[in-house]
Amino acid sequence: MSDSTFARRAATHLVLILVTMAVLYPLVLVLKIAFGPGQGFSAGLSPIPDTVSLDNFRAVVSETTPDGVWLFGRQLLNSAVIAISTTVVGILLACTAGYAFSRFDFPGRETGLMTFLVSQMFPGVMMMIPLYLILEKLGLLNAPMGLILVYATTSIPFCVWMLKGYFDTIPRELEESAIMDGASRFTIFWRIILPLSAPAVAVTALFCFMTAWNEFVLAFTFMDDPLAFTLPVAVQGYVGEKSIEWGRFAAASVLVSVPVMALFFALQKHLVGGLTAGAVKG
Amino acid sequence: MKRYDGDVLAVDSLDLEIQSGELVVLVGPSGCGKSTTLRMIAGLEHITDGDLHIGDRRVNDVHPRDRDIAMVFQSYALYPHMTVRENMAFGLVLRKTPRDEIDRRVQEAAQTLGLDDLLARKPRALSGGQRQRVAMGRALVRQPQVFLFDEPLSNLDAKLRGQMRLEIARLHRQLGATMIYVTHDQVEAMTLADRIAILDQGRLQQFGSPMEVYKAPANRFVASFIGTPSMNMIEGALKVEGDAGWFEGDSVRIELPKVELEALRQGLGEQRELTLGVRPSSLSIVNDNGELNGSVEHVERMGAETFAHVSCGSGTVICRFGGDHPVALGDSLSLGLDWAEVHFFDKAGDRLSRGETL
């Protein structure tokens, strides 16, 4: 290895290390605060904890209402129900819609796709007031169903595009072959297209799940009963007007991220395949 | 059969009657409508106008799955997520064939095609030739009335292609099934077909046995499409003086035998423009006063045979000799025509028949 290539490599690695540290530092700091004993920053900026305590986690998990309802459990359940339902509804509709957009020629196909695309260009917050009014009319404020509807409808356009893009890469001859084999449209969709699209479906499902699981602004707006809160709203509650409980805030944040991280790891294999989908035909 | 795609006429007034048990090859250059025709038979394309019968049944509006047809695709179109066994069984499973019957048929087809050891593999773990076999096996287990092949060998290398060609011929003999085979390769067409249908620009040019289309091409297109190297074509006109007649081209003047002259005069009517066609194998060296004279521009030695490109007037004719023939660059040759193998085409490209049938 010549000096100049060594220098170049060293420089590359230096930059990468710096960027990695910049990315990881806040996370490490959150972990430190979460596992720390107090509620403040008093520990300073060093990422290395002096004492490790589970007090904050205990406090967050055992939170109850004055009349004895287990608040954390209830909010975890809300989040889970909403995120899973959003994913199921979103994927179900996005798969079928994506397939139709990919394979069928029907009036309004182009317009539909364009509408979906344009709808993605507006910030979600813009929809807050109209959505609030709709949910109020439907009586779905403070109800999980309301958030499921909102999340599913806002994530479907993106999912449809994503899945349509993947379906487009599946050769039509496979379907024609299945037609000759005697398969109906639905059989083709169910037994040929979907199994082949598993990576794309996994990525899309994860996207749906994360959107619903992490979303804060809409949930914060539509829910005012602590029993109806999702976890992100609950987390924000620790940073109140009167007292700021950084320790519990951090602990709750860590708890909220665990399921998403677990999902990421579980789907890792598919994710890598899904993200590079279409790049290489095979 | 016809098909309009927007305003494009892909296949125009194609009329074929294929006998049961026959292997018919549809051949033509790309874009000639051969694949479209096959897809119409399969039911993957809508027939704009005309009737398609399989057996006694008009099947225009019959769903592909009910046409009792199996198709082998150019890309094989194997289901990547299924094993070889599942791929072959898929059509039978969908038709609710009993389990043991499926197993028996898959086993049988696998044996015929030499796939026994590969049944548990996924398509991506197979070579091109093996995938090709699986695609055929998938058609085989269905035991359909008609097999359709859409350029099944074009993704294989030359050696494998030759092998699979034999295998398809063997299968056809063995099964006695009706097969329709699309290719752009005239060698495949000649070697496999009971009858060849030659298509160009959506129109049927000729439908006949391989030797018929080779020996008696219906028109100029068929004549130059079938045979390698192509038939030599010399443009010219008919000159008649009294009882004698000549074919006169650019610095070529060939006296016509009586029979030929009579046939041409009848065939041409008032027309005089002509094209003379002769295959490279129907030219031979004569001492002198041969019909075509020129010097050798280029020699291609293939081993078993030698092709000499001879410049004659403004054009070049290709001439086939034996492998060891001493012909060399720059030689002056006098070439004689084998009159039994000479064809004349009129301005429209149609062959002028000498009246003798083959």
XYZ file of C-alpha atoms in Angstrom:
640
model
C 0.000 0.000 0.000
C 1.493 3.320 -1.009
C 1.513 6.299 1.320
C -1.092 8.239 -0.594
C -3.654 5.435 -0.609
C -2.985 4.882 3.079
C -3.553 8.552 3.780
C -6.747 8.501 1.764
C -8.027 5.473 3.622
C -7.156 6.959 6.952
C -8.967 10.156 6.064
C -12.031 8.211 4.912
C -12.126 6.248 8.118
C -11.633 9.338 10.223
C -14.637 10.998 8.591
C -16.723 7.858 9.002
C -15.793 7.536 12.650
C -16.647 11.160 13.327
C -20.022 10.866 11.618
C -20.804 7.654 13.462
C -19.978 9.288 16.766
C -22.106 12.300 15.948
C -25.020 9.989 15.182
C -24.577 7.757 18.183
C -23.764 10.350 20.815
C -27.336 11.564 21.442
C -28.545 7.988 21.668
C -25.883 7.088 24.160
C -26.706 10.177 26.152
C -30.386 9.226 26.277
C -29.423 5.767 27.484
C -27.206 7.300 30.140
C -29.952 9.586 31.405
C -32.497 6.765 31.300
C -30.290 4.481 33.330
C -29.171 7.279 35.618
C -30.617 7.821 39.064
C -31.950 11.374 38.735
C -34.104 13.549 36.552
C -31.565 16.068 35.294
C -28.570 16.659 33.130
C -26.400 17.079 36.214
C -24.316 14.156 35.056
C -22.750 16.329 32.364
C -22.023 15.589 28.761
C -19.779 12.567 29.178
C -21.534 9.559 27.722
C -20.152 7.211 30.340
C -22.581 6.635 33.231
C -21.282 6.837 36.820
C -24.164 4.917 38.356
C -26.662 2.558 36.786
C -30.162 2.440 38.171
C -33.462 1.131 36.906
C -35.487 3.581 38.980
C -36.637 5.591 35.984
C -37.842 2.513 34.106
C -39.625 1.251 37.199
C -41.340 4.591 37.619
C -42.415 4.772 33.968
C -43.705 1.231 33.772
C -45.599 1.370 37.048
C -47.366 4.656 36.313
C -51.033 4.460 37.312
C -54.013 6.801 37.315
C -55.456 8.050 40.624
C -58.210 5.420 40.368
C -55.712 2.641 39.920
C -55.657 1.925 36.169
C -52.239 0.772 34.970
C -51.478 3.679 32.678
C -48.346 2.412 30.970
C -49.919 -0.922 30.131
C -52.961 0.772 28.760
C -50.931 3.137 26.593
C -48.707 0.339 25.363
C -51.828 -1.566 24.363
C -53.186 1.521 22.562
C -49.972 1.910 20.620
C -49.795 -1.768 19.745
C -53.426 -2.005 18.643
C -53.164 1.147 16.568
C -49.820 0.311 14.959
C -50.707 -3.287 14.159
C -54.140 -2.409 12.818
C -52.675 0.370 10.695
C -50.151 -2.053 9.282
C -52.729 -4.720 8.521
C -55.209 -2.338 6.925
C -52.491 -0.395 5.126
C -50.758 -3.452 3.687
C -53.980 -5.156 2.688
C -55.208 -2.144 0.750
C -51.813 -1.108 -0.573
C -51.030 -4.580 -1.926
C -54.273 -4.905 -3.794
C -54.211 -1.306 -5.003
C -50.536 -1.532 -5.955
C -51.205 -4.698 -7.926
C -54.107 -3.113 -9.747
C -52.039 -0.042 -10.576
C -49.192 -2.218 -11.755
C -51.092 -4.661 -13.931
C -54.498 -3.377 -14.944
C -55.304 -0.702 -17.411
C -58.341 1.215 -16.209
C -59.718 4.715 -16.586
C -58.191 6.981 -13.967
C -55.092 4.884 -13.480
C -52.680 7.702 -14.250
C -54.746 10.253 -12.379
C -54.973 7.996 -9.369
C -51.250 7.442 -9.217
C -50.626 11.151 -9.657
C -53.081 12.017 -6.896
C -51.319 9.625 -4.557
C -48.010 11.211 -5.389
C -49.241 14.765 -4.963
C -50.850 13.915 -1.632
C -47.365 13.049 -0.384
C -46.084 16.520 -1.132
C -48.069 18.267 1.601
C -46.901 18.206 5.195
C -49.127 16.014 7.349
C -49.758 18.847 9.807
C -51.715 20.640 7.117
C -54.360 17.936 7.398
C -54.660 18.336 11.152
C -57.694 20.596 11.281
C -59.778 18.877 8.623
C -58.953 15.506 10.120
C -59.899 16.755 13.571
C -63.252 17.948 12.283
C -63.900 14.651 10.513
C -62.995 12.572 13.536
C -65.125 14.775 15.753
C -68.120 14.279 13.453
C -67.512 10.540 13.467
C -67.120 10.555 17.228
C -63.713 8.973 16.913
C -61.667 11.443 18.960
C -60.006 9.598 21.814
C -60.744 6.295 20.055
C -58.040 4.026 18.624
C -60.187 3.572 15.512
C -59.780 7.260 14.702
C -56.016 7.096 14.678
C -56.005 3.811 12.739
C -58.111 5.445 10.033
C -55.911 8.510 9.891
C -52.622 6.625 9.874
C -53.737 4.042 7.345
C -55.079 6.611 4.919
C -52.005 8.813 5.170
C -49.532 5.974 4.709
C -51.353 4.096 1.941
C -50.321 6.367 -0.958
C -46.663 5.863 -0.222
C -47.150 2.126 0.291
C -49.044 1.823 -2.977
C -46.228 3.485 -4.875
C -43.654 1.367 -3.201
C -45.460 -1.914 -3.863
C -46.474 -0.971 -7.376
C -42.834 -0.283 -8.104
C -41.917 -3.734 -6.914
C -44.760 -5.501 -8.692
C -43.627 -3.791 -11.888
C -40.318 -5.635 -11.685
C -41.983 -9.064 -11.609
C -42.015 -10.361 -15.196
C -45.438 -10.601 -16.750
C -44.535 -13.931 -18.265
C -44.747 -15.458 -14.800
C -48.371 -14.449 -14.616
C -49.080 -15.559 -18.143
C -47.520 -18.856 -17.323
C -49.787 -19.121 -14.288
C -52.788 -18.219 -16.434
C -51.907 -21.085 -18.744
C -51.546 -23.295 -15.691
C -55.127 -22.416 -14.894
C -54.719 -19.834 -12.155
C -57.331 -17.147 -11.549
C -56.346 -13.514 -11.007
C -56.641 -13.924 -7.293
C -54.611 -17.130 -7.261
C -51.884 -15.398 -9.249
C -51.889 -12.492 -6.814
C -51.940 -14.703 -3.760
C -49.665 -17.567 -4.768
C -47.256 -15.973 -7.239
C -47.057 -12.221 -6.758
C -47.278 -11.916 -2.980
C -44.722 -14.613 -2.119
C -42.325 -13.074 -4.619
C -42.890 -9.639 -3.125
C -42.204 -10.659 0.464
C -39.202 -8.294 0.798
C -41.136 -5.314 -0.503
C -44.132 -6.171 1.637
C -41.868 -6.454 4.681
C -40.357 -3.022 4.088
C -43.754 -1.495 3.481
C -45.209 -3.140 6.566
C -42.366 -1.816 8.657
C -42.951 1.630 7.238
C -46.646 1.468 8.161
C -45.878 0.186 11.606
C -43.269 2.832 12.304
C -45.440 5.639 11.029
C -48.204 4.641 13.391
C -45.987 3.719 16.313
C -43.879 6.894 16.301
C -46.454 9.455 15.230
C -46.903 12.231 17.749
C -48.505 15.405 16.417
C -51.833 13.947 15.294
C -52.125 11.636 18.274
C -51.414 14.561 20.590
C -54.110 16.621 18.863
C -56.841 13.997 18.706
C -56.370 12.463 22.135
C -56.912 14.311 25.392
C -57.734 11.411 27.694
C -54.540 9.874 29.166
C -56.189 6.470 28.866
C -56.382 6.949 25.104
C -52.807 8.191 24.718
C -50.330 6.359 22.568
C -46.816 5.980 23.914
C -45.243 8.980 22.103
C -47.879 11.242 23.631
C -47.255 9.677 27.022
C -43.527 10.193 26.636
C -44.037 13.845 25.912
C -46.070 14.094 29.109
C -42.905 13.786 31.170
C -41.752 17.108 29.838
C -44.524 19.078 31.449
C -45.070 22.748 32.124
C -44.225 22.560 35.769
C -41.659 19.856 36.063
C -39.358 18.255 33.548
C -38.537 14.664 34.380
C -35.685 14.012 31.975
C -34.875 10.679 33.526
C -38.325 9.251 33.024
C -38.623 10.906 29.650
C -35.462 9.170 28.539
C -36.496 5.833 30.018
C -39.882 6.012 28.313
C -38.211 6.940 25.002
C -35.979 3.917 25.224
C -38.952 1.670 25.960
C -40.846 3.056 22.971
C -37.965 2.400 20.608
C -37.450 -1.197 21.664
C -40.278 -2.767 19.604
C -39.268 -0.885 16.463
C -35.699 -1.977 16.904
C -36.795 -5.545 17.474
C -38.847 -5.435 14.286
C -35.906 -4.039 12.368
C -33.710 -6.869 13.496
C -36.360 -9.464 12.783
C -36.941 -8.185 9.259
C -33.331 -7.274 8.567
C -32.796 -9.964 5.981
C -35.890 -8.935 4.033
C -35.143 -5.254 4.450
C -31.823 -5.425 2.714
C -33.443 -7.359 -0.116
C -36.366 -4.968 -0.230
C -34.346 -1.797 -0.285
C -32.272 -2.947 -3.214
C -35.311 -4.443 -4.900
C -35.433 -3.794 -8.587
C -31.776 -2.876 -8.763
C -30.790 -6.293 -9.945
C -33.159 -8.537 -11.768
C -32.898 -12.060 -10.587
C -57.205 -14.324 -37.548
C -56.461 -10.683 -37.184
C -55.457 -8.318 -34.542
C -55.530 -4.572 -34.350
C -53.523 -2.918 -31.656
C -54.530 0.696 -31.842
C -54.031 1.134 -35.521
C -51.298 -1.422 -35.870
C -52.142 -4.563 -37.691
C -49.985 -7.199 -36.065
C -51.359 -10.299 -37.680
C -53.437 -10.021 -40.800
C -55.785 -12.668 -42.182
C -53.781 -15.634 -41.040
C -55.399 -18.862 -42.085
C -53.849 -22.087 -40.867
C -55.235 -25.522 -40.415
C -53.026 -27.632 -38.228
C -53.498 -31.376 -38.154
C -53.760 -33.223 -34.899
C -50.359 -34.557 -33.851
C -48.515 -32.237 -36.158
C -45.529 -30.098 -35.206
C -45.946 -26.767 -36.916
C -43.259 -24.121 -36.700
C -44.126 -20.452 -37.080
C -41.038 -18.721 -38.294
C -40.180 -15.219 -39.406
C -38.062 -12.202 -38.552
C -38.733 -10.347 -35.305
C -41.935 -8.361 -35.408
C -43.524 -10.593 -38.027
C -46.419 -11.509 -35.750
C -45.433 -15.071 -34.956
C -45.424 -14.595 -31.194
C -48.651 -12.650 -31.334
C -50.208 -15.520 -33.236
C -49.040 -17.983 -30.617
C -50.357 -15.783 -27.823
C -53.705 -15.581 -29.554
C -53.842 -19.349 -29.681
C -52.898 -19.449 -26.004
C -55.581 -16.917 -25.167
C -53.181 -14.321 -23.826
C -54.082 -11.911 -26.630
C -57.512 -10.998 -27.767
C -58.438 -11.916 -31.323
C -59.873 -8.844 -32.999
C -61.496 -10.642 -35.847
C -61.689 -14.228 -36.957
C -62.141 -17.652 -35.432
C -59.847 -19.932 -33.520
C -60.831 -23.563 -33.332
C -59.208 -26.287 -31.284
C -60.686 -29.596 -32.267
C -64.314 -28.857 -33.090
C -64.568 -26.114 -30.529
C -64.442 -22.393 -31.251
C -62.307 -21.085 -28.419
C -62.109 -17.343 -29.045
C -63.982 -16.639 -25.836
C -62.733 -19.601 -23.860
C -60.455 -18.770 -20.940
C -56.853 -19.909 -21.468
C -57.127 -22.409 -18.619
C -60.029 -24.130 -20.343
C -58.389 -24.397 -23.745
C -56.418 -27.501 -22.801
C -53.180 -25.893 -23.910
C -49.773 -25.716 -22.277
C -47.164 -23.170 -23.159
C -43.391 -23.039 -22.795
C -42.144 -19.472 -22.551
C -38.956 -18.006 -23.913
C -37.885 -16.901 -20.444
C -39.137 -20.237 -19.049
C -41.245 -18.250 -16.565
C -40.587 -20.676 -13.741
C -42.004 -19.632 -10.377
C -38.837 -18.625 -8.492
C -40.237 -19.332 -5.032
C -41.287 -22.877 -5.800
C -39.200 -26.011 -6.157
C -38.993 -27.865 -9.442
C -41.581 -30.321 -8.166
C -43.954 -27.518 -7.122
C -43.406 -25.743 -10.404
C -44.397 -28.808 -12.352
C -47.293 -29.674 -10.079
C -48.763 -26.167 -9.897
C -51.100 -26.511 -12.866
C -52.343 -29.880 -11.641
C -52.847 -28.650 -8.087
C -54.954 -25.767 -9.387
C -57.026 -28.257 -11.338
C -57.606 -30.266 -8.173
C -55.929 -33.354 -9.555
C -55.635 -36.063 -6.899
C -52.387 -36.044 -4.961
C -51.094 -39.450 -6.082
C -51.955 -38.700 -9.698
C -49.910 -35.486 -9.477
C -46.982 -37.342 -7.962
C -47.143 -40.003 -10.642
C -47.238 -37.526 -13.518
C -44.495 -35.308 -12.103
C -42.329 -38.381 -11.563
C -43.010 -39.550 -15.078
C -42.224 -36.187 -16.671
C -39.106 -35.822 -14.534
C -37.924 -39.193 -15.750
C -38.580 -38.364 -19.394
C -36.629 -35.147 -19.071
C -33.911 -36.369 -16.741
C -34.964 -34.136 -13.869
C -35.285 -36.839 -11.195
C -32.475 -35.504 -9.056
C -33.511 -31.882 -9.279
C -37.100 -32.034 -8.048
C -36.313 -30.462 -4.686
C -34.296 -27.586 -6.116
C -35.391 -24.027 -6.698
C -35.101 -22.656 -10.249
C -32.238 -20.331 -9.350
C -30.086 -23.358 -8.520
C -30.509 -24.751 -12.034
C -28.560 -24.193 -15.215
C -30.179 -22.730 -18.311
C -30.695 -26.118 -19.898
C -32.218 -27.552 -16.734
C -34.603 -24.615 -16.406
C -35.616 -25.203 -19.976
C -36.365 -28.820 -19.139
C -38.436 -27.840 -16.119
C -40.430 -25.458 -18.296
C -41.113 -28.333 -20.652
C -41.892 -30.654 -17.787
C -44.448 -28.205 -16.504
C -46.201 -28.410 -19.849
C -45.760 -32.158 -20.071
C -47.491 -33.064 -16.796
C -50.587 -31.255 -17.925
C -50.992 -33.680 -20.847
C -52.629 -30.994 -22.933
C -54.156 -31.274 -26.358
C -51.778 -28.681 -27.762
C -48.281 -27.602 -26.775
C -47.147 -24.084 -27.553
C -43.463 -23.183 -27.612
C -42.446 -19.541 -27.738
C -38.790 -19.423 -28.835
C -37.920 -21.941 -26.157
C -34.291 -22.366 -27.118
C -33.208 -18.810 -27.794
C -31.707 -18.317 -24.330
C -29.427 -21.348 -24.605
C -25.956 -21.578 -26.044
C -25.475 -23.176 -29.446
C -24.486 -26.628 -28.260
C -27.314 -26.950 -25.768
C -29.713 -25.614 -28.344
C -28.843 -28.455 -30.686
C -29.339 -30.944 -27.873
C -32.700 -29.576 -26.772
C -33.854 -29.458 -30.365
C -33.362 -33.184 -30.617
C -35.094 -33.655 -27.317
C -38.147 -31.706 -28.436
C -38.261 -33.740 -31.638
C -38.031 -36.914 -29.568
C -40.812 -35.739 -27.241
C -43.006 -34.970 -30.188
C -42.507 -38.453 -31.611
C -43.079 -39.991 -28.206
C -46.212 -38.054 -27.252
C -47.710 -37.649 -30.689
C -49.144 -34.372 -29.436
C -49.942 -31.331 -31.517
C -47.226 -28.743 -31.119
C -46.951 -25.183 -32.327
C -43.477 -23.820 -32.140
C -42.394 -20.232 -32.670
C -38.837 -19.357 -33.595
C -36.845 -16.907 -35.638
C -34.199 -19.555 -36.264
C -34.732 -21.202 -39.618
C -32.522 -24.133 -38.670
C -34.885 -24.993 -35.820
C -37.779 -24.527 -38.180
C -36.349 -26.804 -40.849
C -35.217 -29.536 -38.484
C -38.246 -29.730 -36.199
C -41.239 -28.991 -38.321
C -43.678 -31.262 -40.016
C -44.819 -28.098 -41.662
C -43.464 -24.571 -41.534
C -45.533 -21.426 -41.604
C -43.410 -18.484 -42.678
C -44.681 -15.092 -41.596
C -43.617 -11.619 -42.521
C -45.193 -8.350 -41.469
C -48.195 -10.102 -40.034
C -48.940 -12.058 -43.170
C -48.551 -15.708 -43.929
C -46.015 -16.111 -46.742
C -46.069 -19.856 -47.143
C -47.234 -22.942 -45.293
C -45.637 -26.218 -46.259
C -43.210 -28.969 -45.406
C -39.575 -27.965 -44.856
C -38.504 -29.315 -48.239
C -41.423 -27.636 -49.972
C -40.536 -24.214 -48.668
C -36.884 -24.846 -49.430
C -37.352 -26.201 -52.930
C -40.370 -24.245 -53.999
C -40.489 -20.969 -52.090
C -43.728 -19.140 -52.751
C -42.039 -15.783 -53.000
C -38.843 -13.879 -52.734
C -39.155 -13.416 -48.975
C -39.423 -17.129 -48.278
C -36.637 -17.855 -50.752
C -34.175 -15.599 -48.997
C -35.364 -16.382 -45.473
C -34.928 -20.144 -45.682
C -31.431 -21.430 -46.326
C -27.976 -20.339 -45.183
C -26.349 -18.514 -46.826
C -29.336 -16.874 -48.435
C -30.383 -17.515 -51.985
C -28.526 -15.290 -54.455
C -30.831 -12.711 -56.004
C -29.991 -11.003 -59.290
C -32.185 -8.159 -60.531
C -32.891 -7.898 -64.215
C -35.497 -8.075 -66.950
C -36.766 -10.444 -69.598
C -35.654 -9.785 -73.173
C -37.381 -11.627 -75.967
C -36.250 -11.754 -79.577
C -38.238 -14.093 -81.776
C -38.042 -17.537 -80.267
C -35.112 -16.809 -78.024
C -35.115 -15.030 -74.647
C -32.610 -13.700 -72.228
C -32.497 -12.705 -68.621
C -30.642 -9.414 -68.687
C -29.276 -7.788 -65.604
C -26.487 -5.368 -64.848
C -23.651 -6.853 -66.960
C -25.299 -10.257 -66.793
C -26.913 -11.787 -69.845
C -28.227 -15.304 -69.536
C -29.915 -17.188 -72.319
C -33.047 -18.899 -71.103
C -33.908 -22.539 -71.897
C -37.127 -22.944 -73.889
C -39.193 -24.224 -70.959
C -38.138 -21.375 -68.736
C -38.849 -18.800 -71.389
C -42.349 -20.132 -72.004
C -43.131 -20.167 -68.310
C -41.821 -16.656 -67.816
C -43.730 -15.217 -70.747
C -46.902 -16.705 -69.363
C -46.197 -15.681 -65.816
C -45.106 -12.155 -66.551
C -47.661 -11.063 -69.129
C -46.723 -7.537 -70.153
C -44.336 -7.155 -67.242
C -40.623 -7.453 -67.931
C -38.932 -6.876 -64.556
C -37.570 -10.027 -62.989
C -35.405 -11.346 -60.205
C -33.391 -14.477 -60.698
C -32.801 -16.539 -57.563
C -30.331 -19.366 -57.208
C -29.008 -21.042 -54.091
C -25.242 -21.111 -53.456
C -25.383 -24.882 -53.757
C -26.920 -24.730 -57.235
C -23.944 -23.002 -58.779
C -20.986 -24.938 -60.084
C -17.764 -24.121 -61.892
C -17.802 -24.793 -65.613
C -14.836 -24.453 -67.947
C -16.124 -21.483 -69.844
C -19.345 -19.978 -71.189
C -20.938 -20.329 -67.774
C -23.966 -18.098 -67.134
C -22.239 -16.051 -64.463
C -18.653 -14.867 -64.681
C -16.629 -12.982 -62.149
C -13.703 -13.005 -59.810
C -13.543 -14.294 -56.263
C -13.683 -11.473 -53.744
C -13.805 -13.385 -50.549
C -13.480 -17.004 -49.409
C -15.095 -18.383 -46.248
C -13.812 -21.777 -45.234
C -16.216 -23.530 -42.864
C -14.331 -26.818 -42.772
C -16.815 -29.129 -44.404
C -17.740 -26.556 -47.001
C -16.378 -23.400 -48.546
C -18.299 -20.304 -49.558
C -16.859 -18.145 -52.312
C -18.183 -14.633 -52.850
C -17.944 -13.916 -56.557
C -18.487 -10.452 -57.958
C -20.774 -10.542 -60.985
C -21.546 -7.188 -62.514
C -22.683 -4.851 -59.774
C -23.601 -7.619 -57.362
C -22.048 -10.524 -55.587
C -23.145 -14.138 -55.693
C -22.233 -16.690 -53.076
C -21.236 -20.086 -54.259
C -20.900 -23.272 -52.190
C -18.011 -25.675 -52.719
C -16.558 -28.613 -50.836
C -14.309 -28.063 -47.859
C -11.070 -28.774 -49.717
C -11.949 -26.899 -52.873
C -8.881 -25.011 -54.104
C -10.776 -21.804 -54.920
C -8.674 -18.789 -53.992
C -9.004 -15.050 -53.733
C -8.798 -13.338 -57.135
C -9.653 -16.449 -59.171
C -11.717 -15.847 -62.260
C -14.663 -18.203 -62.233
C -17.244 -19.167 -64.778
C -20.313 -20.429 -62.976
C -23.030 -22.633 -64.427
C -26.604 -22.669 -63.179
C -28.467 -25.822 -62.267
C -31.636 -24.918 -64.139
C -33.812 -27.246 -62.067
C -32.970 -25.094 -59.059
C -33.313 -21.648 -60.560
C -36.249 -19.490 -59.451
C -37.682 -16.370 -60.976
C -39.648 -13.772 -59.048
C -41.755 -11.004 -60.511
C -41.715 -7.392 -59.408
C -44.126 -8.080 -56.548
C -41.823 -10.801 -55.293
C -44.046 -13.748 -56.188
C -42.367 -16.796 -57.600
C -43.150 -17.547 -61.221
C -43.922 -21.203 -61.337
C -42.420 -23.288 -64.087
C -45.528 -25.374 -63.893
C -43.722 -28.380 -62.530
C -44.835 -29.245 -59.039
C -42.732 -30.864 -56.454
